[in-house]
Tab-separated table of C-alpha atoms and ligand atoms in Angstrom:
chain	number	residue	atom	x	y	z
V	1	MET	CA	-11.960	-19.651	4.733
V	2	ILE	CA	-10.239	-17.159	2.294
V	3	VAL	CA	-10.166	-13.091	1.376
V	4	PHE	CA	-8.063	-11.798	-1.109
V	5	PRO	CA	-5.784	-8.894	0.409
V	6	ASN	CA	-6.002	-5.685	-1.724
V	7	ALA	CA	-3.186	-3.534	-2.631
V	8	LYS	CA	-3.443	0.084	-2.906
V	9	ILE	CA	-2.111	3.607	-4.431
V	10	ASN	CA	-0.565	6.971	-2.869
V	11	ILE	CA	-1.474	9.894	-4.441
V	12	GLY	CA	0.099	12.743	-3.552
V	13	LEU	CA	2.448	11.956	-0.774
V	14	ASN	CA	3.745	14.990	1.889
V	15	ILE	CA	6.684	14.389	4.939
V	16	THR	CA	5.603	16.938	7.052
V	17	GLU	CA	8.338	16.441	9.943
V	18	ARG	CA	10.118	13.677	11.447
V	19	ARG	CA	8.665	12.359	14.314
V	20	PRO	CA	10.548	12.337	18.118
V	21	ASP	CA	9.806	7.647	17.997
V	22	GLY	CA	11.889	7.961	14.822
V	23	TYR	CA	8.960	7.843	12.622
V	24	HIS	CA	7.841	10.261	10.163
V	25	ASN	CA	4.056	12.773	9.579
V	26	LEU	CA	2.793	12.352	6.578
V	27	GLU	CA	-0.561	13.721	4.088
V	28	THR	CA	-1.300	10.708	1.372
V	29	VAL	CA	-4.159	9.823	0.373
V	30	PHE	CA	-5.150	5.547	-0.301
V	31	TYR	CA	-6.623	4.379	-2.939
V	32	PRO	CA	-7.584	0.530	-3.051
V	33	ILE	CA	-6.270	-1.043	-6.726
V	34	LYS	CA	-7.503	-4.763	-8.115
V	35	ILE	CA	-4.697	-6.063	-7.951
V	36	ASN	CA	-4.770	-8.717	-5.211
V	37	ASP	CA	-3.180	-11.746	-2.802
V	38	VAL	CA	-4.915	-14.806	-1.980
V	39	LEU	CA	-4.891	-16.039	2.457
V	40	GLU	CA	-6.616	-18.650	3.549
V	41	VAL	CA	-7.216	-19.450	6.853
V	42	ILE	CA	-8.016	-23.358	8.208
V	43	GLU	CA	-7.969	-24.734	11.658
V	44	ALA	CA	-5.209	-26.697	12.821
V	45	ASP	CA	-3.224	-28.898	15.414
V	46	GLU	CA	0.212	-26.034	15.295
V	47	LEU	CA	0.608	-22.690	13.580
V	48	ILE	CA	1.677	-23.423	9.939
V	49	PHE	CA	2.657	-20.850	7.100
V	50	ASP	CA	3.088	-21.264	3.824
V	51	TYR	CA	2.969	-19.808	0.659
V	52	SER	CA	2.860	-20.062	-2.992
V	53	GLY	CA	3.753	-16.960	-6.167
V	54	LEU	CA	6.142	-14.354	-6.303
V	55	ASP	CA	8.971	-14.807	-3.890
V	56	ILE	CA	8.987	-13.371	-0.187
V	57	PRO	CA	13.030	-11.715	1.055
V	58	GLY	CA	12.894	-12.493	4.782
V	59	ASP	CA	12.515	-15.373	7.358
V	60	ASP	CA	8.406	-16.620	7.401
V	61	ALA	CA	8.197	-17.259	11.168
V	62	ASP	CA	8.561	-12.811	10.396
V	63	ASN	CA	5.534	-12.775	7.881
V	64	LEU	CA	2.782	-9.903	9.085
V	65	CYS	CA	0.444	-12.432	9.252
V	66	ILE	CA	2.154	-15.063	11.862
V	67	LYS	CA	2.760	-11.467	13.494
V	68	GLY	CA	-0.933	-10.474	13.618
V	69	TYR	CA	-1.806	-14.291	14.780
V	70	HIS	CA	0.396	-13.994	17.923
V	71	LEU	CA	-0.456	-10.615	18.319
V	72	LEU	CA	-4.012	-11.792	18.915
V	73	LYS	CA	-2.908	-14.372	20.611
V	74	LYS	CA	-1.737	-12.530	23.138
V	75	ASP	CA	-5.608	-11.377	24.304
V	76	PHE	CA	-6.789	-14.092	23.026
V	77	PRO	CA	-4.939	-17.494	24.542
V	78	LYS	CA	-7.809	-19.170	23.400
V	79	LEU	CA	-7.455	-18.949	19.512
V	80	PRO	CA	-6.834	-21.946	17.943
V	81	ALA	CA	-4.068	-22.597	15.750
V	82	VAL	CA	-4.744	-22.675	12.189
V	83	LYS	CA	-2.597	-23.251	8.737
V	84	ILE	CA	-1.864	-20.251	6.893
V	85	HIS	CA	-1.843	-20.311	3.237
V	86	LEU	CA	-0.401	-16.419	1.419
V	87	HIS	CA	-0.576	-16.969	-2.291
V	88	LYS	CA	1.900	-14.063	-3.277
V	89	ASN	CA	0.449	-11.287	-6.378
V	90	ILE	CA	1.106	-8.192	-4.731
V	91	PRO	CA	4.138	-6.852	-6.302
V	92	ILE	CA	7.110	-6.509	-2.931
V	93	GLY	CA	9.207	-3.544	-2.679
V	94	ALA	CA	6.942	-1.743	-4.625
V	95	GLY	CA	5.399	1.078	-2.470
V	96	LEU	CA	1.470	-0.928	-2.762
V	97	GLY	CA	0.966	-1.675	0.501
V	98	GLY	CA	1.077	-5.727	0.160
V	99	GLY	CA	2.440	-7.290	3.456
V	100	SER	CA	0.000	-4.321	5.507
V	101	SER	CA	-3.357	-5.575	3.566
V	102	ASP	CA	-2.378	-9.024	3.895
V	103	ALA	CA	-1.745	-9.121	8.064
V	104	ALA	CA	-4.784	-6.579	7.594
V	105	PHE	CA	-7.082	-9.269	6.007
V	106	PHE	CA	-5.719	-11.753	8.232
V	107	ILE	CA	-7.237	-9.701	10.854
V	108	LYS	CA	-10.590	-9.910	9.308
V	109	LEU	CA	-10.691	-13.361	8.680
V	110	MET	CA	-9.513	-14.451	12.028
V	111	ASN	CA	-11.873	-11.998	13.907
V	112	GLU	CA	-14.884	-13.074	11.622
V	113	LYS	CA	-14.102	-16.953	11.629
V	114	PHE	CA	-13.521	-17.656	15.399
V	115	GLY	CA	-16.209	-14.534	15.800
V	116	LEU	CA	-14.010	-12.621	18.698
V	117	GLY	CA	-16.009	-10.327	18.381
V	118	LEU	CA	-14.137	-6.721	17.086
V	119	SER	CA	-15.282	-3.382	16.866
V	120	VAL	CA	-13.475	-1.788	12.840
V	121	ASP	CA	-11.754	0.354	14.990
V	122	ALA	CA	-9.816	-2.657	17.712
V	123	MET	CA	-9.140	-4.006	14.522
V	124	MET	CA	-7.771	-1.061	13.346
V	125	ASP	CA	-6.442	-0.415	15.842
V	126	TYR	CA	-4.573	-4.105	16.202
V	127	ALA	CA	-3.481	-3.388	12.696
V	128	ARG	CA	-1.496	0.196	13.621
V	129	VAL	CA	0.980	-2.438	15.711
V	130	LEU	CA	2.216	-4.074	12.315
V	131	GLY	CA	2.705	-1.018	10.386
V	132	ALA	CA	1.275	2.621	9.497
V	133	ASP	CA	-0.538	1.039	6.680
V	134	CYS	CA	-2.058	-1.252	7.842
V	135	ALA	CA	-4.763	0.363	9.136
V	136	PHE	CA	-5.792	1.422	5.795
V	137	PHE	CA	-6.886	-1.534	4.452
V	138	ILE	CA	-9.071	-2.550	7.485
V	139	GLU	CA	-11.736	-0.419	5.112
V	140	SER	CA	-9.489	-0.240	2.564
V	141	LYS	CA	-11.556	2.669	1.388
V	142	PRO	CA	-10.594	6.069	0.239
V	143	VAL	CA	-9.445	8.080	2.469
V	144	PHE	CA	-7.019	10.814	3.378
V	145	ALA	CA	-4.717	9.855	5.964
V	146	PHE	CA	-2.420	12.167	7.644
V	147	ASP	CA	-0.145	11.432	10.937
V	148	LYS	CA	1.742	8.085	10.986
V	149	GLY	CA	-0.370	7.217	7.885
V	150	ASP	CA	-2.367	5.136	10.613
V	151	GLU	CA	-5.161	8.877	10.857
V	152	PHE	CA	-7.596	8.830	8.422
V	153	GLU	CA	-10.886	11.420	6.863
V	154	ALA	CA	-12.961	9.535	4.692
V	155	ILE	CA	-13.312	11.448	0.813
V	156	LYS	CA	-15.281	10.903	-2.276
V	157	LEU	CA	-13.149	9.739	-4.546
V	158	ASP	CA	-13.890	7.639	-7.764
V	159	LEU	CA	-11.433	7.060	-10.423
V	160	THR	CA	-13.700	4.000	-12.271
V	161	ALA	CA	-13.919	5.957	-14.939
V	162	TYR	CA	-10.611	5.921	-15.671
V	163	GLN	CA	-8.106	3.588	-16.621
V	164	ILE	CA	-5.588	2.735	-13.835
V	165	VAL	CA	-2.476	1.649	-15.477
V	166	LEU	CA	0.000	0.337	-12.895
V	167	VAL	CA	3.524	-0.293	-13.594
V	168	MET	CA	6.711	-2.276	-11.844
V	169	PRO	CA	9.886	-1.815	-13.143
V	170	ASP	CA	12.870	-3.560	-13.039
V	171	ALA	CA	14.019	-2.043	-9.297
V	172	HIS	CA	12.676	-2.709	-5.604
V	173	VAL	CA	12.876	0.238	-3.024
V	174	SER	CA	13.182	-0.506	1.385
V	175	THR	CA	10.701	1.354	2.442
V	176	ALA	CA	13.163	2.361	5.858
V	177	GLU	CA	15.606	3.548	2.895
V	178	ALA	CA	13.412	5.637	0.959
V	179	TYR	CA	12.364	7.759	4.456
V	180	ARG	CA	15.839	7.923	5.433
V	181	GLY	CA	16.414	10.362	2.092
V	182	VAL	CA	13.696	12.084	2.432
V	183	LYS	CA	14.465	16.229	3.513
V	184	PRO	CA	11.208	17.085	5.939
V	185	ALA	CA	8.596	19.938	5.003
V	186	PRO	CA	5.567	21.479	6.199
V	187	VAL	CA	2.947	21.592	3.260
V	188	LYS	CA	2.443	24.796	1.099
V	189	GLU	CA	-0.668	23.406	-0.530
V	190	SER	CA	-2.902	20.812	1.844
V	191	LEU	CA	-3.570	17.096	-0.500
V	192	TYR	CA	-7.087	17.101	1.795
V	193	ASP	CA	-8.008	20.163	-1.207
V	194	LEU	CA	-6.164	19.779	-3.519
V	195	ILE	CA	-7.245	15.978	-4.356
V	196	LYS	CA	-10.804	18.104	-4.907
V	197	THR	CA	-9.950	19.529	-7.821
V	198	PRO	CA	-10.601	18.262	-11.258
V	199	ILE	CA	-7.844	15.595	-12.315
V	200	ALA	CA	-6.350	18.191	-15.077
V	201	ASN	CA	-4.532	19.872	-11.760
V	202	TRP	CA	-2.494	17.178	-10.048
V	203	LYS	CA	-0.120	17.258	-12.805
V	204	ARG	CA	0.923	20.511	-11.407
V	205	HIS	CA	0.386	19.977	-7.780
V	206	ILE	CA	0.236	17.089	-6.603
V	207	LYS	CA	3.402	15.452	-5.918
V	208	ASN	CA	4.753	12.280	-4.513
V	209	ASP	CA	8.573	13.784	-1.646
V	210	PHE	CA	9.870	10.665	-1.765
V	211	GLU	CA	10.344	10.957	-6.081
V	212	GLY	CA	13.347	13.660	-5.864
V	213	HIS	CA	15.800	11.263	-4.102
V	214	ILE	CA	14.809	7.495	-5.464
V	215	PHE	CA	14.617	9.206	-9.277
V	216	ARG	CA	17.997	10.673	-8.574
V	217	ASP	CA	19.286	7.247	-7.893
V	218	ASN	CA	16.831	4.897	-10.079
V	219	PRO	CA	16.650	6.278	-13.688
V	220	ILE	CA	14.756	3.619	-14.818
V	221	ILE	CA	11.816	4.766	-11.609
V	222	ARG	CA	11.942	7.763	-13.536
V	223	GLY	CA	11.318	6.942	-16.754
V	224	VAL	CA	8.972	4.929	-16.182
V	225	LYS	CA	7.109	7.961	-15.180
V	226	ALA	CA	7.915	9.935	-18.355
V	227	GLU	CA	6.517	7.021	-20.253
V	228	LEU	CA	3.245	6.869	-18.758
V	229	TYR	CA	3.208	11.163	-19.390
V	230	GLU	CA	4.295	10.753	-23.054
V	231	HIS	CA	1.672	7.461	-23.258
V	232	GLY	CA	-0.941	10.208	-22.456
V	233	ALA	CA	-1.275	10.136	-18.674
V	234	LEU	CA	-3.518	12.244	-17.435
V	235	TYR	CA	-1.682	11.550	-13.801
V	236	ALA	CA	1.229	9.574	-13.201
V	237	SER	CA	3.404	9.766	-9.948
V	238	MET	CA	5.666	6.450	-8.196
V	239	SER	CA	3.390	4.607	-5.472
V	240	GLY	CA	4.257	5.422	-1.953
V	241	SER	CA	8.118	4.751	-1.060
V	242	GLY	CA	8.534	2.872	-4.895
V	243	ALA	CA	9.226	1.619	-7.717
V	244	SER	CA	6.139	1.043	-8.877
V	245	VAL	CA	4.890	3.910	-11.313
V	246	PHE	CA	0.622	4.262	-11.988
V	247	GLY	CA	-1.212	6.274	-15.027
V	248	ILE	CA	-4.757	7.351	-14.739
V	249	PHE	CA	-6.071	7.834	-18.632
V	250	GLU	CA	-9.156	8.305	-20.188
V	251	SER	CA	-8.657	5.041	-21.870
V	252	THR	CA	-6.703	2.210	-22.421
V	253	PRO	CA	-3.443	3.149	-23.051
V	254	ASP	CA	-0.832	1.080	-25.702
V	255	LEU	CA	2.561	0.448	-23.566
V	256	SER	CA	3.365	-1.900	-25.420
V	257	ALA	CA	6.613	-0.966	-26.365
V	258	MET	CA	7.363	-1.044	-22.378
V	259	GLU	CA	6.121	-4.281	-21.870
V	260	GLU	CA	9.613	-6.220	-22.146
V	261	TYR	CA	10.984	-4.162	-19.233
V	262	ASN	CA	7.886	-3.769	-17.169
V	263	GLN	CA	5.157	-5.246	-15.357
V	264	ILE	CA	2.212	-4.007	-15.882
V	265	PHE	CA	-1.264	-4.303	-14.093
V	266	TYR	CA	-4.171	-2.496	-16.499
V	267	ASN	CA	-6.980	-1.833	-15.269
V	268	VAL	CA	-6.179	-2.290	-11.439
G	301	LIG	C1	5.551	4.313	2.769
G	301	LIG	C2	4.371	4.009	2.818
G	301	LIG	O1	3.838	3.280	1.708
G	301	LIG	C3	3.101	5.220	2.196
G	301	LIG	O2	2.050	4.891	2.260
G	301	LIG	C4	4.256	4.139	4.627
G	301	LIG	O3	4.294	5.467	5.183
G	301	LIG	C5	5.330	3.016	4.571
G	301	LIG	O4	4.435	2.135	5.960
G	301	LIG	P1	4.169	0.652	6.475
G	301	LIG	O5	5.518	0.041	5.063
G	301	LIG	O6	3.854	0.257	7.030
G	301	LIG	O7	5.558	1.508	6.913
G	301	LIG	P2	5.785	0.307	8.848
G	301	LIG	O8	6.259	-0.658	8.595
G	301	LIG	O9	5.757	1.038	9.380
G	301	LIG	O10	7.737	1.431	9.116
G	301	LIG	C6	8.634	0.959	7.453
G	301	LIG	C7	9.724	1.963	8.150
G	301	LIG	O11	8.833	2.925	7.974
G	301	LIG	C8	9.683	4.393	7.943
G	301	LIG	N1	8.282	5.395	8.418
G	301	LIG	C9	7.430	4.570	8.494
G	301	LIG	C10	6.135	5.984	8.129
G	301	LIG	C11	5.981	6.872	8.743
G	301	LIG	N2	4.658	6.818	9.381
G	301	LIG	N3	7.674	7.016	8.380
G	301	LIG	C12	7.793	6.329	8.447
G	301	LIG	O12	9.475	6.249	9.407
G	301	LIG	C13	10.161	3.659	9.123
G	301	LIG	O13	11.831	3.605	9.184
G	301	LIG	C14	9.968	2.566	9.472
G	301	LIG	O14	10.910	1.591	10.074
G	302	LIG	N1	2.957	-11.191	3.912
G	302	LIG	C1	3.680	-10.178	2.813
G	302	LIG	N2	3.980	-9.854	2.257
G	302	LIG	C2	5.524	-8.962	1.890
G	302	LIG	N3	6.409	-9.037	2.294
G	302	LIG	C3	6.106	-9.196	4.231
G	302	LIG	C4	5.242	-10.117	3.997
G	302	LIG	N4	4.835	-9.670	5.293
G	302	LIG	C5	6.455	-9.504	5.129
G	302	LIG	N5	6.750	-9.622	4.391
G	302	LIG	C6	8.363	-8.339	5.179
G	302	LIG	O1	8.256	-6.676	4.265
G	302	LIG	C7	8.708	-6.145	2.504
G	302	LIG	C8	7.762	-5.145	2.111
G	302	LIG	O2	6.863	-5.636	2.389
G	302	LIG	P1	5.623	-4.473	1.587
G	302	LIG	O3	5.560	-5.465	0.002
G	302	LIG	O4	4.625	-4.061	1.825
G	302	LIG	O5	6.619	-3.718	1.008
G	302	LIG	P2	6.202	-2.503	-0.093
G	302	LIG	O6	6.113	-3.037	-1.597
G	302	LIG	O7	7.302	-1.777	-0.414
G	302	LIG	O8	4.603	-1.374	0.255
G	302	LIG	P3	4.782	0.380	1.636
G	302	LIG	O9	6.145	-0.126	1.759
G	302	LIG	O10	3.820	0.402	0.987
G	302	LIG	O11	3.527	-1.063	2.788
G	302	LIG	C9	9.122	-7.442	2.203
G	302	LIG	O12	10.303	-8.204	2.078
G	302	LIG	C10	9.359	-9.184	3.608
G	302	LIG	O13	10.661	-8.978	3.993
């Protein structure tokens, strides 16, 4: 069975407090985008993981798909061994949730392939164990997210009339380090209300709390956001903890001048 885990962007990200468990409470809007990995699972005699495409740092044993397999196996001891092949296409260290998406799609695939009978809520509970972003990808629909970023309220947000462009500069940001550099603060205007206002309003009001210190340390990323506004973006922002930056445009911009130094995904 083959599935196509998609990436997400964060439209707005307010980090409101540090939690006793070391994580942070936040509010954000997750919006799914059309950049995808390819994930194939077939039954096998032993558990095997291999991958192609982009280089994934770290050991294969730590891949979130393998972690997902062990998590399910604890509750479903009769689960057969599988061979997992991942074609990695979603940029890593990008704030696009690629690893989390692979894990969530792996859980959904295993549920369907082996008839585990898990509800959406049950799959989200498994996903939460693997990462804060992971539960979103079980349904992968636009949501307002809160708590650790793993509790959701569905929202009506349809950006299909616009062109979303995603720019990946030559920079990578570690999520844990990004959180260490941020000073949590209560929100003045909730994103839940702001996201319902016209896009023309977003530039002045919807912010990503990571941008302050990440932009200070990485002028390249700051520069990408500025360039997207220079090319006419209605709204531009770093996604999650970076390093990718997206722009929402009325029509496809000519970003050829940026292509030498960045990977650009049009119409995501
Ligand atoms: C930056 C975002 O992508 C925004 O959507 C997410 O908050 C990150 O989610 P994620 O990559 O799934 O995060 P996890 O793998 O659960 O955690 C990675 C690290 O990020 C930090 N972390 C993550 C989520 C959160 N609400 N508070 C945190 O402080 C923790 O230091 C944690 O060790
Ligand atoms: N399937 C996977 N794909 C990518 N990275 C993975 C995967 N499994 C584990 N990882 C580990 O997770 C790290 C970062 O993953 P990911 O791409 O999700 O982070 P990110 O781009 O910062 O996104 P976010 O912070 O929004 O989740 C990688 O450095 C890698 O070591």
